[in-house]
Amino acid sequence: MALSTAMGWREGLDSGALSAEILVRQSLDRIQRHDGRIKAILSTHPERSLALAREADRRLRAGERTPVLGLPVVLKDNLHWKGTPTTCASRLLDGYQAPYDATVVARLLAAGAIPIAKANMDEFAMGSSGEYSAFGATRNPWDEARVPGGSSSGPTAAVAAGYAPLALGSDTGGSVRLPASFCNVTALRPTYGVLSRYGLTAMASSLDQVGPVGISAADVGAALQVMAGRDPLDSTSVDLPRAGDLFPLRAADLKGVRIGLPIEYWGPGLETGVRGTLTAALERFQDLGAELLDISLPHTRFALDAYYLLCTSEVSSNLARFDGIRYGSRAAHRGGTAAEMIAQTRDLGFGAEVKRRILLGTFCLSKGYYEAFYQKALKARTLIARDFQAAFEQVDLLATPVSPAVAFPLDARTADPLAMYLADVFTVPTPLAGLPALSIPAGFSEGLPVGLQLIAPALADTRLLEVAHPFQQVTNHHLLSPTPFPQEPPHGL
Ligand code: GLN
């Protein structure tokens, strides 16, 4: 393990000792050297990135400063960056070029961040390990025989391997938090609506959110500040209260802050090493003045079932648009009907997990089963949301494990979809309730990273980061990087 700090990137730029162009060249060089093994990246666009870097350098020289000006950023390959491929790690989107920028990408660009790469992921964001990419599994930089977690496998592995200090993933049921926990980086799933979904390829629209990934809560806050807020192109988007307080992030005073520990998350299913590491982390919060209280969220046991019913139902509807006509690839087709062409395109284009979900979702929504499955899942969703509301009358925040176990070996769960779904047991309740949740590095178990999840009431995203910040000032877990990827501050800064 080696010590690193993302602040080196920004300090280097601010002091004029580094240029955005140097940082971008360094990032691209790092990708070239390591990514043959890690497979976090699907495409790079050096000329485009270097042109943006030179523009950022002009702005920096003119004295302009924004929270992200000149910083390289990696984008999950389900986010549109105009003129570059958006594949969602699927063969079906081979050849598709983004015709416009996603709102989050446009806002990062306007603030002077520099996209350097599109990142690997589970196909169409369905998965928990990164292994369902049609272009090969991403590996965990901490142990290349293990998964990095998914579905934002590429963005999180890219930050862990030091390709960039920031990345954007997406989180429908845990897809930035789980890989952040497995890769020792910080990631936020914001309150539903805080980040526009315009230009994020839809998986399950009532659950999808873009999630910023960085080394620290302060870095995540910087990215969130420039992206957050109402977007006329996404009618579900909302303004984030106190967004202006995200950069520079202040440390909250934790005296008297009540942190609830939901007993349903701390039961016997938790690995002993994970429990020990998280208990030690919670003691740091106590040292800082926080008070820990046991609390119950009694409907948690329905969350995984409700999530997989609602998610697959929405998937079956959203993915109907991939028909070989409007986007991406079309199966070579001679004669026959349009319906046969569509069926063949989808058969050849989609991987096994995507097909499984489309079938499950179609089944849930079909006549006679709709009431038995889909509607019941909606009712469970309401009960889960009410549990959280009741809890937040007693406590300010909740703390839970992100995952019951550390990163698992490659191939350990690919033959057993239910075992794969179980990895999400602690991350799916919050999206069902629309709440913000943060995954922060909390230490190590048997040499592998362990993440702590902090959950806040809706629209308290800023407060969530302000509470994580003092913890990160008295601990250095998040500053440790895997031995093959020492993040020595660039050029010795
Ligand atoms: N692992 C979860 C799933 O497979 C979450 C995916 C996500 O958040 N995109 O559905």
mmCIF file of C-alpha atoms in Angstrom, residues 157-372:
data_model
loop_
_atom_site.group_PDB
_atom_site.id
_atom_site.type_symbol
_atom_site.label_atom_id
_atom_site.label_comp_id
_atom_site.label_asym_id
_atom_site.label_seq_id
_atom_site.Cartn_x
_atom_site.Cartn_y
_atom_site.Cartn_z
ATOM 1 C CA ALA A 157 -11.027 0.903 -10.802
ATOM 2 C CA ALA A 158 -9.764 3.886 -12.845
ATOM 3 C CA VAL A 159 -9.706 6.143 -9.770
ATOM 4 C CA ALA A 160 -8.149 3.369 -7.631
ATOM 5 C CA ALA A 161 -5.434 2.838 -10.255
ATOM 6 C CA GLY A 162 -4.681 6.574 -10.399
ATOM 7 C CA TYR A 163 -5.782 7.168 -14.000
ATOM 8 C CA ALA A 164 -7.803 10.195 -12.858
ATOM 9 C CA PRO A 165 -8.788 11.823 -9.548
ATOM 10 C CA LEU A 166 -12.478 11.834 -10.505
ATOM 11 C CA ALA A 167 -14.946 9.655 -12.373
ATOM 12 C CA LEU A 168 -18.653 9.446 -13.026
ATOM 13 C CA GLY A 169 -20.541 6.206 -12.621
ATOM 14 C CA SER A 170 -24.230 5.472 -12.308
ATOM 15 C CA ASP A 171 -26.090 3.884 -9.411
ATOM 16 C CA THR A 172 -29.429 2.134 -9.849
ATOM 17 C CA GLY A 173 -29.113 -0.339 -6.991
ATOM 18 C CA GLY A 174 -25.618 0.280 -5.686
ATOM 19 C CA SER A 175 -23.427 0.500 -8.750
ATOM 20 C CA VAL A 176 -21.084 3.215 -7.534
ATOM 21 C CA ARG A 177 -21.164 2.289 -3.844
ATOM 22 C CA LEU A 178 -20.342 -1.411 -4.145
ATOM 23 C CA PRO A 179 -17.305 -0.962 -6.418
ATOM 24 C CA ALA A 180 -16.159 2.022 -4.325
ATOM 25 C CA SER A 181 -16.164 -0.266 -1.300
ATOM 26 C CA PHE A 182 -14.248 -3.010 -3.155
ATOM 27 C CA CYS A 183 -11.691 -0.555 -4.622
ATOM 28 C CA ASN A 184 -11.107 1.820 -1.660
ATOM 29 C CA VAL A 185 -12.511 4.995 -3.220
ATOM 30 C CA THR A 186 -15.291 7.386 -2.177
ATOM 31 C CA ALA A 187 -18.576 7.455 -4.118
ATOM 32 C CA LEU A 188 -21.931 9.136 -3.696
ATOM 33 C CA ARG A 189 -25.336 8.090 -4.866
ATOM 34 C CA PRO A 190 -27.130 11.468 -4.673
ATOM 35 C CA THR A 191 -30.775 12.002 -3.747
ATOM 36 C CA TYR A 192 -32.943 10.992 -6.719
ATOM 37 C CA GLY A 193 -33.205 14.033 -9.002
ATOM 38 C CA VAL A 194 -30.146 15.949 -7.811
ATOM 39 C CA LEU A 195 -28.204 14.954 -10.931
ATOM 40 C CA SER A 196 -29.910 15.110 -14.305
ATOM 41 C CA ARG A 197 -30.417 11.787 -16.072
ATOM 42 C CA TYR A 198 -30.498 13.441 -19.500
ATOM 43 C CA GLY A 199 -27.901 11.573 -21.578
ATOM 44 C CA LEU A 200 -27.539 8.692 -19.115
ATOM 45 C CA THR A 201 -28.675 5.547 -20.930
ATOM 46 C CA ALA A 202 -31.736 4.415 -19.005
ATOM 47 C CA MET A 203 -31.714 1.137 -17.107
ATOM 48 C CA ALA A 204 -34.495 1.526 -14.515
ATOM 49 C CA SER A 205 -35.601 5.146 -14.687
ATOM 50 C CA SER A 206 -37.227 5.432 -11.254
ATOM 51 C CA LEU A 207 -33.958 4.281 -9.654
ATOM 52 C CA ASP A 208 -31.127 5.507 -11.922
ATOM 53 C CA GLN A 209 -28.831 8.259 -10.655
ATOM 54 C CA VAL A 210 -25.415 9.454 -11.800
ATOM 55 C CA GLY A 211 -22.814 8.956 -9.050
ATOM 56 C CA PRO A 212 -19.568 10.918 -8.662
ATOM 57 C CA VAL A 213 -16.491 8.903 -7.643
ATOM 58 C CA GLY A 214 -13.302 10.359 -6.146
ATOM 59 C CA ILE A 215 -10.589 9.697 -3.619
ATOM 60 C CA SER A 216 -12.201 11.743 -0.843
ATOM 61 C CA ALA A 217 -15.566 13.215 0.113
ATOM 62 C CA ALA A 218 -14.079 16.641 -0.672
ATOM 63 C CA ASP A 219 -13.361 15.558 -4.253
ATOM 64 C CA VAL A 220 -16.840 14.095 -4.669
ATOM 65 C CA GLY A 221 -18.282 17.369 -3.347
ATOM 66 C CA ALA A 222 -16.294 19.377 -5.900
ATOM 67 C CA ALA A 223 -17.741 17.341 -8.776
ATOM 68 C CA LEU A 224 -21.240 17.414 -7.306
ATOM 69 C CA GLN A 225 -21.222 21.186 -6.940
ATOM 70 C CA VAL A 226 -20.680 21.826 -10.634
ATOM 71 C CA MET A 227 -23.201 19.201 -11.789
ATOM 72 C CA ALA A 228 -26.088 19.439 -9.319
ATOM 73 C CA GLY A 229 -29.407 21.091 -9.854
ATOM 74 C CA ARG A 230 -32.522 21.357 -11.907
ATOM 75 C CA ASP A 231 -32.252 20.621 -15.621
ATOM 76 C CA PRO A 232 -35.112 21.503 -17.973
ATOM 77 C CA LEU A 233 -34.197 18.366 -19.964
ATOM 78 C CA ASP A 234 -35.013 16.043 -17.024
ATOM 79 C CA SER A 235 -38.410 16.694 -15.471
ATOM 80 C CA THR A 236 -37.499 14.678 -12.358
ATOM 81 C CA SER A 237 -34.493 16.882 -11.566
ATOM 82 C CA VAL A 238 -34.421 19.162 -8.528
ATOM 83 C CA ASP A 239 -32.161 21.822 -7.026
ATOM 84 C CA LEU A 240 -29.823 20.720 -4.255
ATOM 85 C CA PRO A 241 -30.090 22.843 -1.117
ATOM 86 C CA ARG A 242 -26.719 24.289 -0.007
ATOM 87 C CA ALA A 243 -24.999 23.117 -3.184
ATOM 88 C CA GLY A 244 -22.814 26.227 -2.889
ATOM 89 C CA ASP A 245 -21.322 24.847 0.356
ATOM 90 C CA LEU A 246 -19.818 21.775 -1.339
ATOM 91 C CA PHE A 247 -16.581 23.398 -2.416
ATOM 92 C CA PRO A 248 -14.453 23.874 -0.451
ATOM 93 C CA LEU A 249 -16.131 21.307 1.778
ATOM 94 C CA ARG A 250 -16.383 22.182 5.465
ATOM 95 C CA ALA A 251 -16.092 19.563 8.195
ATOM 96 C CA ALA A 252 -19.293 19.270 10.213
ATOM 97 C CA ASP A 253 -19.036 19.363 13.983
ATOM 98 C CA LEU A 254 -19.973 15.795 14.954
ATOM 99 C CA LYS A 255 -20.742 16.589 18.607
ATOM 100 C CA GLY A 256 -24.186 15.252 19.350
ATOM 101 C CA VAL A 257 -24.750 13.939 15.816
ATOM 102 C CA ARG A 258 -26.872 10.815 16.181
ATOM 103 C CA ILE A 259 -25.869 7.951 13.895
ATOM 104 C CA GLY A 260 -28.320 5.036 13.725
ATOM 105 C CA LEU A 261 -27.072 1.491 13.188
ATOM 106 C CA PRO A 262 -29.949 -0.482 11.616
ATOM 107 C CA ILE A 263 -29.884 -3.927 13.246
ATOM 108 C CA GLU A 264 -31.073 -5.555 9.999
ATOM 109 C CA TYR A 265 -27.757 -4.598 8.362
ATOM 110 C CA TRP A 266 -25.467 -5.708 11.172
ATOM 111 C CA GLY A 267 -26.731 -9.310 11.531
ATOM 112 C CA PRO A 268 -24.887 -12.615 11.332
ATOM 113 C CA GLY A 269 -24.496 -12.552 7.500
ATOM 114 C CA LEU A 270 -21.681 -10.026 7.808
ATOM 115 C CA GLU A 271 -18.105 -11.335 7.349
ATOM 116 C CA THR A 272 -16.175 -11.194 10.654
ATOM 117 C CA GLY A 273 -13.304 -9.187 9.173
ATOM 118 C CA VAL A 274 -15.703 -6.673 7.625
ATOM 119 C CA ARG A 275 -17.536 -6.265 10.938
ATOM 120 C CA GLY A 276 -14.270 -5.696 12.836
ATOM 121 C CA THR A 277 -13.033 -3.091 10.363
ATOM 122 C CA LEU A 278 -16.333 -1.208 10.344
ATOM 123 C CA THR A 279 -16.618 -1.281 14.149
ATOM 124 C CA ALA A 280 -13.192 0.339 14.408
ATOM 125 C CA ALA A 281 -14.276 2.999 11.879
ATOM 126 C CA LEU A 282 -17.427 3.741 13.865
ATOM 127 C CA GLU A 283 -15.275 4.275 16.961
ATOM 128 C CA ARG A 284 -13.519 7.110 15.091
ATOM 129 C CA PHE A 285 -16.934 8.732 14.578
ATOM 130 C CA GLN A 286 -17.535 8.376 18.328
ATOM 131 C CA ASP A 287 -14.127 9.937 19.053
ATOM 132 C CA LEU A 288 -15.260 12.884 16.934
ATOM 133 C CA GLY A 289 -18.318 13.278 19.161
ATOM 134 C CA ALA A 290 -21.009 11.322 17.327
ATOM 135 C CA GLU A 291 -23.458 9.201 19.241
ATOM 136 C CA LEU A 292 -24.275 5.665 17.985
ATOM 137 C CA LEU A 293 -27.772 4.227 18.441
ATOM 138 C CA ASP A 294 -29.300 0.894 17.446
ATOM 139 C CA ILE A 295 -32.329 1.325 15.254
ATOM 140 C CA SER A 296 -34.630 -0.921 13.226
ATOM 141 C CA LEU A 297 -35.740 -0.734 9.577
ATOM 142 C CA PRO A 298 -38.154 -3.684 9.738
ATOM 143 C CA HIS A 299 -39.034 -3.933 6.037
ATOM 144 C CA THR A 300 -35.422 -4.232 4.892
ATOM 145 C CA ARG A 301 -35.942 -7.945 4.248
ATOM 146 C CA PHE A 302 -38.239 -7.140 1.302
ATOM 147 C CA ALA A 303 -35.801 -4.756 -0.368
ATOM 148 C CA LEU A 304 -33.846 -7.149 -2.567
ATOM 149 C CA ASP A 305 -37.002 -8.822 -3.912
ATOM 150 C CA ALA A 306 -38.752 -5.503 -4.507
ATOM 151 C CA TYR A 307 -35.674 -4.090 -6.225
ATOM 152 C CA TYR A 308 -35.233 -6.995 -8.616
ATOM 153 C CA LEU A 309 -38.939 -6.992 -9.538
ATOM 154 C CA LEU A 310 -39.121 -3.235 -10.154
ATOM 155 C CA CYS A 311 -35.710 -2.995 -11.773
ATOM 156 C CA THR A 312 -36.344 -5.826 -14.248
ATOM 157 C CA SER A 313 -39.817 -4.461 -15.068
ATOM 158 C CA GLU A 314 -38.375 -1.058 -15.941
ATOM 159 C CA VAL A 315 -35.480 -2.695 -17.814
ATOM 160 C CA SER A 316 -37.890 -4.657 -20.010
ATOM 161 C CA SER A 317 -39.597 -1.436 -20.987
ATOM 162 C CA ASN A 318 -36.495 0.780 -21.367
ATOM 163 C CA LEU A 319 -34.519 -1.690 -23.454
ATOM 164 C CA ALA A 320 -37.317 -2.120 -25.996
ATOM 165 C CA ARG A 321 -35.765 0.837 -27.862
ATOM 166 C CA PHE A 322 -32.748 -1.269 -28.907
ATOM 167 C CA ASP A 323 -34.259 -2.741 -32.022
ATOM 168 C CA GLY A 324 -31.502 -2.610 -34.621
ATOM 169 C CA ILE A 325 -33.166 0.392 -36.248
ATOM 170 C CA ARG A 326 -32.648 3.361 -34.000
ATOM 171 C CA TYR A 327 -29.328 2.700 -32.251
ATOM 172 C CA GLY A 328 -26.101 0.809 -32.788
ATOM 173 C CA SER A 329 -25.685 -2.483 -34.549
ATOM 174 C CA ARG A 330 -28.097 -4.477 -36.691
ATOM 175 C CA ALA A 331 -27.827 -8.204 -37.287
ATOM 176 C CA ALA A 332 -26.892 -8.883 -40.918
ATOM 177 C CA HIS A 333 -30.197 -9.866 -42.370
ATOM 178 C CA ARG A 334 -31.261 -11.236 -45.706
ATOM 179 C CA GLY A 335 -34.940 -11.437 -46.559
ATOM 180 C CA GLY A 336 -37.413 -12.143 -43.736
ATOM 181 C CA THR A 337 -39.538 -9.642 -41.848
ATOM 182 C CA ALA A 338 -38.636 -6.588 -39.759
ATOM 183 C CA ALA A 339 -39.712 -8.507 -36.649
ATOM 184 C CA GLU A 340 -37.226 -11.264 -37.468
ATOM 185 C CA MET A 341 -34.475 -8.687 -37.949
ATOM 186 C CA ILE A 342 -35.260 -7.106 -34.569
ATOM 187 C CA ALA A 343 -35.333 -10.489 -32.815
ATOM 188 C CA GLN A 344 -32.033 -11.494 -34.367
ATOM 189 C CA THR A 345 -30.366 -8.168 -33.497
ATOM 190 C CA ARG A 346 -31.451 -8.494 -29.875
ATOM 191 C CA ASP A 347 -30.468 -12.151 -29.706
ATOM 192 C CA LEU A 348 -26.958 -11.477 -30.979
ATOM 193 C CA GLY A 349 -26.540 -8.059 -29.350
ATOM 194 C CA PHE A 350 -27.579 -8.647 -25.739
ATOM 195 C CA GLY A 351 -25.657 -10.749 -23.212
ATOM 196 C CA ALA A 352 -27.194 -13.406 -20.957
ATOM 197 C CA GLU A 353 -27.863 -11.163 -17.921
ATOM 198 C CA VAL A 354 -29.601 -8.496 -20.006
ATOM 199 C CA LYS A 355 -31.805 -11.141 -21.625
ATOM 200 C CA ARG A 356 -32.586 -12.663 -18.236
ATOM 201 C CA ARG A 357 -33.786 -9.290 -16.928
ATOM 202 C CA ILE A 358 -35.856 -8.454 -19.992
ATOM 203 C CA LEU A 359 -37.597 -11.822 -19.663
ATOM 204 C CA LEU A 360 -38.138 -11.490 -15.911
ATOM 205 C CA GLY A 361 -39.455 -7.956 -16.284
ATOM 206 C CA THR A 362 -41.782 -8.852 -19.144
ATOM 207 C CA PHE A 363 -43.149 -11.658 -17.000
ATOM 208 C CA CYS A 364 -43.690 -9.357 -13.981
ATOM 209 C CA LEU A 365 -45.610 -6.855 -16.095
ATOM 210 C CA SER A 366 -47.775 -9.347 -17.954
ATOM 211 C CA LYS A 367 -51.503 -9.660 -17.419
ATOM 212 C CA GLY A 368 -52.358 -11.664 -14.334
ATOM 213 C CA TYR A 369 -48.850 -11.281 -12.829
ATOM 214 C CA TYR A 370 -48.786 -7.492 -12.687
ATOM 215 C CA GLU A 371 -50.835 -7.375 -9.469
ATOM 216 C CA ALA A 372 -49.052 -10.372 -7.945
#
